[in-house]
Coordinates of C-alpha atoms in Angstrom, one line a residue:
M70 CA 5.4 14.1 22.1
K71 CA 2.0 15.2 21.0
I72 CA 1.5 13.9 17.5
A73 CA -1.3 14.5 15.0
L74 CA -1.7 12.0 12.2
I75 CA -3.9 13.3 9.4
L76 CA -5.8 11.3 6.7
L77 CA -9.2 11.6 5.1
H78 CA -10.8 8.4 6.3
A79 CA -9.6 6.5 9.4
D80 CA -10.8 3.1 8.0
P81 CA -8.3 0.3 7.7
A82 CA -10.7 -1.5 5.2
R83 CA -10.0 1.2 2.7
G84 CA -6.5 0.1 2.0
G85 CA -2.8 0.3 2.9
A86 CA -2.5 4.0 3.8
E87 CA -5.4 3.9 6.1
R88 CA -4.4 0.6 7.7
Y89 CA -0.8 1.9 8.1
T90 CA -1.9 5.1 9.8
L91 CA -4.0 3.4 12.5
D92 CA -1.2 0.8 13.0
L93 CA 1.2 3.7 13.5
A94 CA -1.2 5.4 15.9
A95 CA -1.3 2.3 18.0
A96 CA 2.5 1.8 17.9
L97 CA 3.2 5.4 18.9
Q98 CA 0.6 5.4 21.6
A99 CA 2.1 2.2 23.0
R100 CA 5.5 4.0 23.3
G101 CA 4.0 6.6 25.5
H102 CA 3.3 9.4 23.0
S103 CA 0.0 11.3 22.9
V104 CA -1.5 10.6 19.5
S105 CA -4.5 12.2 17.8
V106 CA -5.9 10.9 14.5
L107 CA -7.5 13.7 12.5
A108 CA -9.9 12.4 9.8
S109 CA -13.3 13.1 8.3
S110 CA -14.6 9.7 9.4
H111 CA -13.5 7.1 11.9
A112 CA -14.3 3.4 11.4
K113 CA -12.2 2.1 14.2
S114 CA -11.4 3.3 17.7
G115 CA -8.2 2.8 19.7
A116 CA -6.1 4.1 22.5
W117 CA -5.4 7.2 20.4
R118 CA -7.7 10.3 20.3
S119 CA -10.1 10.4 17.3
V120 CA -10.8 13.9 16.1
T121 CA -13.4 14.4 13.4
I122 CA -12.6 17.1 10.8
A123 CA -15.6 18.1 8.9
A124 CA -15.6 17.5 5.1
R125 CA -18.9 18.7 3.6
G126 CA -19.7 19.1 0.0
F127 CA -21.5 17.5 -3.0
T128 CA -18.3 16.5 -4.9
R129 CA -15.0 14.9 -3.9
L130 CA -13.2 18.2 -4.6
G131 CA -15.7 20.1 -2.5
R132 CA -15.3 17.7 0.5
Y133 CA -11.5 17.9 0.2
R134 CA -11.5 21.7 0.3
S135 CA -13.9 21.7 3.2
F136 CA -11.6 19.2 5.0
L137 CA -8.6 21.5 4.5
A138 CA -10.5 24.6 5.8
H139 CA -11.7 22.8 8.9
L140 CA -8.3 21.2 9.5
D141 CA -6.7 24.7 9.4
Q142 CA -9.3 25.8 12.0
H143 CA -8.5 22.9 14.2
L144 CA -4.7 23.3 14.0
A145 CA -5.0 27.0 14.8
G146 CA -7.2 26.2 17.9
A147 CA -6.3 25.7 21.5
Y148 CA -5.9 21.9 21.1
G149 CA -4.0 22.3 17.9
K150 CA -0.6 22.8 19.6
Y151 CA 1.0 19.6 18.4
D152 CA 4.7 18.9 18.5
I153 CA 4.4 16.9 15.3
V154 CA 1.7 17.2 12.5
H155 CA 2.2 14.2 10.2
A156 CA 0.0 14.3 7.1
M157 CA -0.6 11.4 4.8
L158 CA -2.0 13.7 2.0
P159 CA -1.4 17.2 0.9
V160 CA -2.6 19.8 3.5
R161 CA -1.7 23.4 4.0
H162 CA 0.3 23.1 7.2
C163 CA 2.2 20.1 8.6
T164 CA 5.7 19.3 9.9
H165 CA 5.9 15.9 8.1
Y166 CA 4.4 15.1 4.7
H167 CA 4.0 11.3 4.0
P168 CA 2.5 10.9 0.6
H169 CA 1.2 7.3 0.5
A170 CA -0.3 7.7 -2.9
G171 CA 3.0 9.1 -4.3
I172 CA 3.9 12.6 -5.2
M173 CA 0.8 14.4 -6.5
A174 CA 2.8 16.5 -9.0
E175 CA 4.3 13.3 -10.4
A176 CA 0.9 11.7 -10.8
A177 CA -0.5 14.8 -12.5
S178 CA 2.3 15.0 -15.0
Q179 CA 2.1 11.3 -15.9
R180 CA -1.7 11.5 -16.5
G181 CA -1.5 14.7 -18.6
L182 CA -4.9 15.9 -19.7
L183 CA -6.6 13.2 -17.5
G184 CA -4.9 14.6 -14.5
V185 CA -6.2 18.1 -15.3
L186 CA -9.7 16.8 -15.8
N187 CA -9.6 15.1 -12.4
L188 CA -10.3 18.3 -10.5
R189 CA -9.6 16.9 -7.1
R190 CA -6.3 15.4 -8.2
W191 CA -5.3 18.7 -9.8
Y192 CA -6.2 20.7 -6.7
M193 CA -4.3 18.3 -4.4
A194 CA -1.2 18.8 -6.7
R195 CA -1.6 22.5 -6.3
V196 CA -1.9 22.3 -2.5
E197 CA 1.2 20.0 -2.4
R198 CA 3.1 22.5 -4.6
D199 CA 2.2 25.4 -2.3
M200 CA 3.1 23.5 0.8
L201 CA 6.5 22.3 -0.5
S202 CA 7.4 25.6 -2.0
S203 CA 6.6 27.6 1.2
A204 CA 9.1 29.4 3.3
S205 CA 9.0 26.5 5.9
P206 CA 8.2 23.3 4.0
P207 CA 7.6 20.1 5.9
L208 CA 10.0 17.2 5.8
T209 CA 8.7 14.8 3.1
L210 CA 8.9 11.1 4.0
C211 CA 9.4 9.1 0.8
L212 CA 8.2 5.5 1.1
S213 CA 10.8 4.2 -1.4
N214 CA 13.5 5.3 -3.8
Y215 CA 10.7 5.0 -6.5
V216 CA 8.9 7.8 -4.7
A217 CA 12.0 9.8 -4.1
K218 CA 12.9 9.9 -7.8
G219 CA 9.6 11.6 -8.6
F220 CA 9.9 13.9 -5.6
T221 CA 13.3 15.2 -6.5
R222 CA 12.2 15.7 -10.1
H223 CA 9.5 18.1 -9.0
Y224 CA 11.0 19.5 -5.8
P225 CA 14.8 19.4 -6.1
Q226 CA 15.3 21.9 -3.2
A227 CA 12.9 20.4 -0.7
R228 CA 13.9 18.2 2.2
W229 CA 13.1 14.5 2.1
E230 CA 14.1 11.3 3.8
R231 CA 13.4 7.7 2.8
L232 CA 11.1 5.9 5.2
F233 CA 10.5 2.4 4.1
N234 CA 7.3 0.7 5.4
G235 CA 7.3 -2.1 7.9
V236 CA 4.9 -4.9 9.0
D237 CA 4.1 -6.8 12.2
T238 CA 6.3 -9.8 11.7
K239 CA 4.8 -11.5 14.8
W240 CA 1.4 -11.4 13.2
F241 CA 2.6 -12.2 9.7
D242 CA 4.4 -15.3 10.8
P243 CA 3.7 -18.4 8.7
D244 CA 4.2 -20.6 11.8
R245 CA 1.7 -18.7 13.9
L246 CA -1.4 -20.7 12.8
P247 CA -0.3 -23.8 11.0
S248 CA -3.9 -24.9 10.1
A249 CA -4.9 -21.5 8.5
G250 CA -3.5 -22.3 5.0
P251 CA -5.0 -25.8 4.6
D252 CA -8.3 -24.7 6.0
F253 CA -8.4 -21.7 3.5
R254 CA -7.7 -24.0 0.6
L255 CA -10.3 -26.6 1.7
K256 CA -12.9 -23.9 1.9
L257 CA -12.3 -22.8 -1.7
G258 CA -11.8 -26.3 -3.0
I259 CA -8.2 -25.7 -4.1
P260 CA -6.1 -29.0 -4.2
S261 CA -3.4 -29.2 -1.6
N262 CA -0.8 -30.0 -4.3
A263 CA -1.8 -27.0 -6.6
V264 CA 0.5 -24.0 -6.8
L265 CA -1.6 -21.0 -5.5
A266 CA -0.8 -17.4 -6.5
L267 CA -2.3 -14.6 -4.5
F268 CA -3.5 -11.2 -5.8
V269 CA -4.5 -8.5 -3.2
G270 CA -5.8 -5.1 -4.1
Q271 CA -8.8 -2.8 -4.2
D272 CA -8.4 -1.2 -7.6
F273 CA -8.1 -4.2 -9.9
D274 CA -7.2 -2.1 -12.9
R275 CA -4.3 -0.2 -11.3
K276 CA -3.1 -3.2 -9.3
G277 CA -2.8 -5.2 -12.6
L278 CA -5.2 -8.0 -12.2
G279 CA -5.7 -8.2 -16.0
M280 CA -1.9 -8.8 -16.4
A281 CA -2.0 -11.5 -13.7
L282 CA -4.9 -13.3 -15.5
D283 CA -3.0 -13.0 -18.8
A284 CA 0.2 -14.5 -17.2
I285 CA -1.8 -17.5 -15.9
S286 CA -3.5 -17.9 -19.3
D287 CA -0.1 -17.9 -21.0
L288 CA 1.3 -20.9 -18.9
P289 CA 2.1 -24.0 -20.9
S290 CA -0.9 -26.4 -20.9
S291 CA 1.1 -29.0 -18.9
D292 CA 1.4 -26.5 -16.0
A293 CA -1.8 -24.5 -16.3
G294 CA -4.1 -26.9 -14.6
D295 CA -2.0 -27.0 -11.5
V296 CA -2.0 -23.2 -10.9
H297 CA -4.8 -21.4 -9.1
L298 CA -5.2 -17.7 -8.3
V299 CA -7.0 -16.1 -5.3
V300 CA -8.2 -12.5 -5.8
A301 CA -8.7 -10.6 -2.6
G302 CA -10.4 -7.2 -3.0
D303 CA -13.7 -5.5 -3.5
E304 CA -15.2 -7.2 -6.6
K305 CA -18.2 -4.8 -6.7
R306 CA -15.8 -2.0 -7.6
N307 CA -14.4 -4.1 -10.4
P308 CA -17.5 -5.9 -11.9
D309 CA -16.0 -7.0 -15.3
Y310 CA -13.3 -9.4 -14.1
R311 CA -15.5 -12.4 -13.7
T312 CA -16.4 -12.1 -17.4
R313 CA -12.7 -11.9 -18.2
V314 CA -12.0 -15.0 -16.2
V315 CA -14.7 -16.9 -18.2
N316 CA -13.5 -15.6 -21.5
A317 CA -10.0 -16.7 -20.7
G318 CA -11.2 -20.2 -19.7
L319 CA -9.9 -19.8 -16.1
Q320 CA -13.2 -20.5 -14.3
G321 CA -12.6 -23.0 -11.4
R322 CA -9.0 -21.8 -11.1
V323 CA -9.5 -18.1 -10.2
H324 CA -11.2 -17.6 -6.9
F325 CA -12.7 -14.2 -5.9
V326 CA -12.9 -13.9 -2.1
G327 CA -13.8 -10.2 -1.7
N328 CA -12.5 -8.0 1.1
L329 CA -10.8 -10.1 3.8
P330 CA -11.0 -8.8 7.3
D331 CA -7.9 -10.9 8.0
T332 CA -5.5 -11.7 5.0
Y333 CA -3.4 -14.1 7.1
P334 CA -5.2 -17.3 5.9
A335 CA -4.8 -16.2 2.3
Y336 CA -1.1 -15.7 2.7
A337 CA -0.7 -18.9 4.6
A338 CA -2.5 -20.9 1.9
S339 CA -0.5 -19.3 -1.0
D340 CA 2.8 -20.1 -2.7
L341 CA 3.6 -16.7 -4.2
L342 CA 2.2 -13.1 -4.5
L343 CA 1.4 -11.8 -8.0
L344 CA 1.1 -8.0 -8.2
P345 CA 1.7 -6.4 -11.6
T346 CA 0.7 -3.0 -10.3
R347 CA 0.9 0.1 -12.5
H348 CA 1.7 2.3 -9.5
D349 CA 2.4 1.6 -5.9
P350 CA 4.8 3.8 -3.8
C351 CA 5.5 0.9 -1.4
S352 CA 2.8 -1.8 -1.4
L353 CA 2.3 -3.2 2.1
V354 CA 1.0 -6.5 0.7
V355 CA 4.4 -7.1 -0.8
L356 CA 6.1 -6.7 2.7
E357 CA 3.4 -8.8 4.3
A358 CA 3.9 -11.6 1.7
A359 CA 7.6 -11.5 2.2
A360 CA 7.2 -11.7 6.0
M361 CA 5.0 -14.8 5.3
K362 CA 7.9 -16.2 3.2
L363 CA 6.1 -15.9 -0.1
P364 CA 8.2 -14.9 -3.1
V365 CA 6.8 -11.9 -4.9
L366 CA 6.4 -11.1 -8.6
T367 CA 5.7 -7.3 -8.9
S368 CA 6.3 -4.5 -11.3
D369 CA 9.0 -1.9 -11.6
H370 CA 6.4 0.7 -10.7
N371 CA 6.2 -0.6 -7.1
G372 CA 8.6 0.8 -4.5
A373 CA 8.2 -2.3 -2.3
G374 CA 10.0 -4.3 -5.0
E375 CA 13.3 -2.8 -3.6
I376 CA 13.4 -5.5 -0.9
L377 CA 13.4 -8.3 -3.4
K378 CA 16.5 -10.2 -4.6
S379 CA 16.0 -10.9 -8.3
G380 CA 15.7 -14.6 -9.0
V381 CA 16.1 -15.4 -5.3
T382 CA 13.1 -14.0 -3.4
G383 CA 11.1 -12.8 -6.4
E384 CA 11.2 -10.6 -9.5
V385 CA 10.6 -7.0 -10.4
L386 CA 9.2 -7.0 -14.0
P387 CA 8.4 -4.4 -16.6
V388 CA 5.0 -3.0 -15.8
G389 CA 3.4 -3.6 -19.2
D390 CA 5.3 -6.5 -20.6
S391 CA 2.8 -9.4 -20.7
T392 CA 5.4 -11.7 -22.3
A393 CA 7.8 -11.3 -19.4
W394 CA 5.0 -11.9 -16.8
G395 CA 4.0 -15.2 -18.4
K396 CA 7.6 -16.3 -18.8
Y397 CA 8.7 -15.6 -15.2
L398 CA 5.5 -17.0 -13.7
A399 CA 6.2 -20.3 -15.5
E400 CA 9.7 -20.3 -13.9
W401 CA 8.4 -19.6 -10.4
I402 CA 5.8 -22.3 -10.2
N403 CA 8.6 -24.8 -9.8
R404 CA 8.3 -26.4 -6.3
E405 CA 12.0 -26.5 -5.6
R406 CA 12.4 -22.9 -6.5
L407 CA 9.5 -21.9 -4.2
R408 CA 11.2 -23.9 -1.4
Q409 CA 14.5 -22.1 -1.9
A410 CA 12.8 -18.7 -2.0
K411 CA 11.0 -19.5 1.3
A412 CA 14.3 -20.3 3.0
A413 CA 15.9 -17.1 1.7
L414 CA 12.9 -15.0 2.8
G415 CA 13.0 -16.6 6.2
A416 CA 16.6 -15.3 6.7
D417 CA 15.6 -11.8 5.7
R418 CA 12.2 -11.3 7.4
G419 CA 13.6 -9.7 10.6
G420 CA 14.5 -6.5 8.7
L421 CA 10.8 -6.0 7.7
D422 CA 9.6 -5.5 11.3
H423 CA 7.4 -2.5 12.0
C424 CA 9.4 -1.6 15.1
F425 CA 12.4 -0.6 13.0
H426 CA 10.1 1.6 10.9
V427 CA 8.8 3.3 14.1
D428 CA 12.3 3.7 15.5
R429 CA 13.3 5.5 12.2
L430 CA 10.2 7.7 12.2
L431 CA 10.8 8.8 15.8
F432 CA 14.4 9.6 15.0
L433 CA 13.2 11.8 12.1
Y434 CA 10.6 13.4 14.3
E435 CA 13.2 14.4 16.9
S436 CA 16.0 15.4 14.5
S437 CA 13.7 17.6 12.4
S438 CA 11.9 19.4 15.3

């Protein structure tokens, strides 16, 4: 098949959706399909064909509208005869719509006036509505039941299928590099016997870093000194959090490591993932952590929490309940409980493999064409 994958920026450092798309491009290409990645910028090359779609303008809305116009021109052109047009964001024409940021209409309704004032978000919601209300709407791929609930609320007549994310379980294998975890701790000066929680995210506010810090601050004094937190993500985008760490008296136990080109050592060094996100359709870091046999504490606004067995492999907690987060973190820093969770996650990790995700996607391509 000739497959076009559409996103704004083909740069895996920007986050989960971008990383997912390029991983998918490589996987589809490896299976013998002809893959073109259509984006306004390309930070990484691969076996796929990189097609630059112009996005000119002085504002984010202007660049998005320019991107749509030039994308339409490309798809209408001689090379634009794709079997599959798979878009990761709202566009005017595609065969498969895969909203990694969630349903735009749902986001706009939740934000109320703030959603209207964000002109690009409002315009994306309008493009999405026109696309899904057209005479030939695309098949929408919902990353989780959490996304599907919002989708059916706004588009009850439109077609959709659940397509849960997957990860490379050969790469995210805790036994692959046994020295990676101890070396990571040594570099940061974290004691080998300390419980280490990991937080990974670019938008610290949305991903819930404040709640994670509060949960650690709320630990009983007898436990608090033995718990450290590694924060992986772009600190420059979130400049106030070092001050919050100092104000909470957590300096020396919270370690900002910036963007990691390879998150494997951080997972290998950690005992659990702490992600109190306010909104995540299906967070890849939760699946990566589970593949690395780390129990996960995440919120009920994260579709990836659907893989967790409550009390066994992690917890799905109310998004804004600071009392609950402190209470459950105190229960999960128990060494025996962490050991039992690791064993349970080891038994389940095969189902997380990216190959099953690609198999399912190809089935949906073929059955909907």
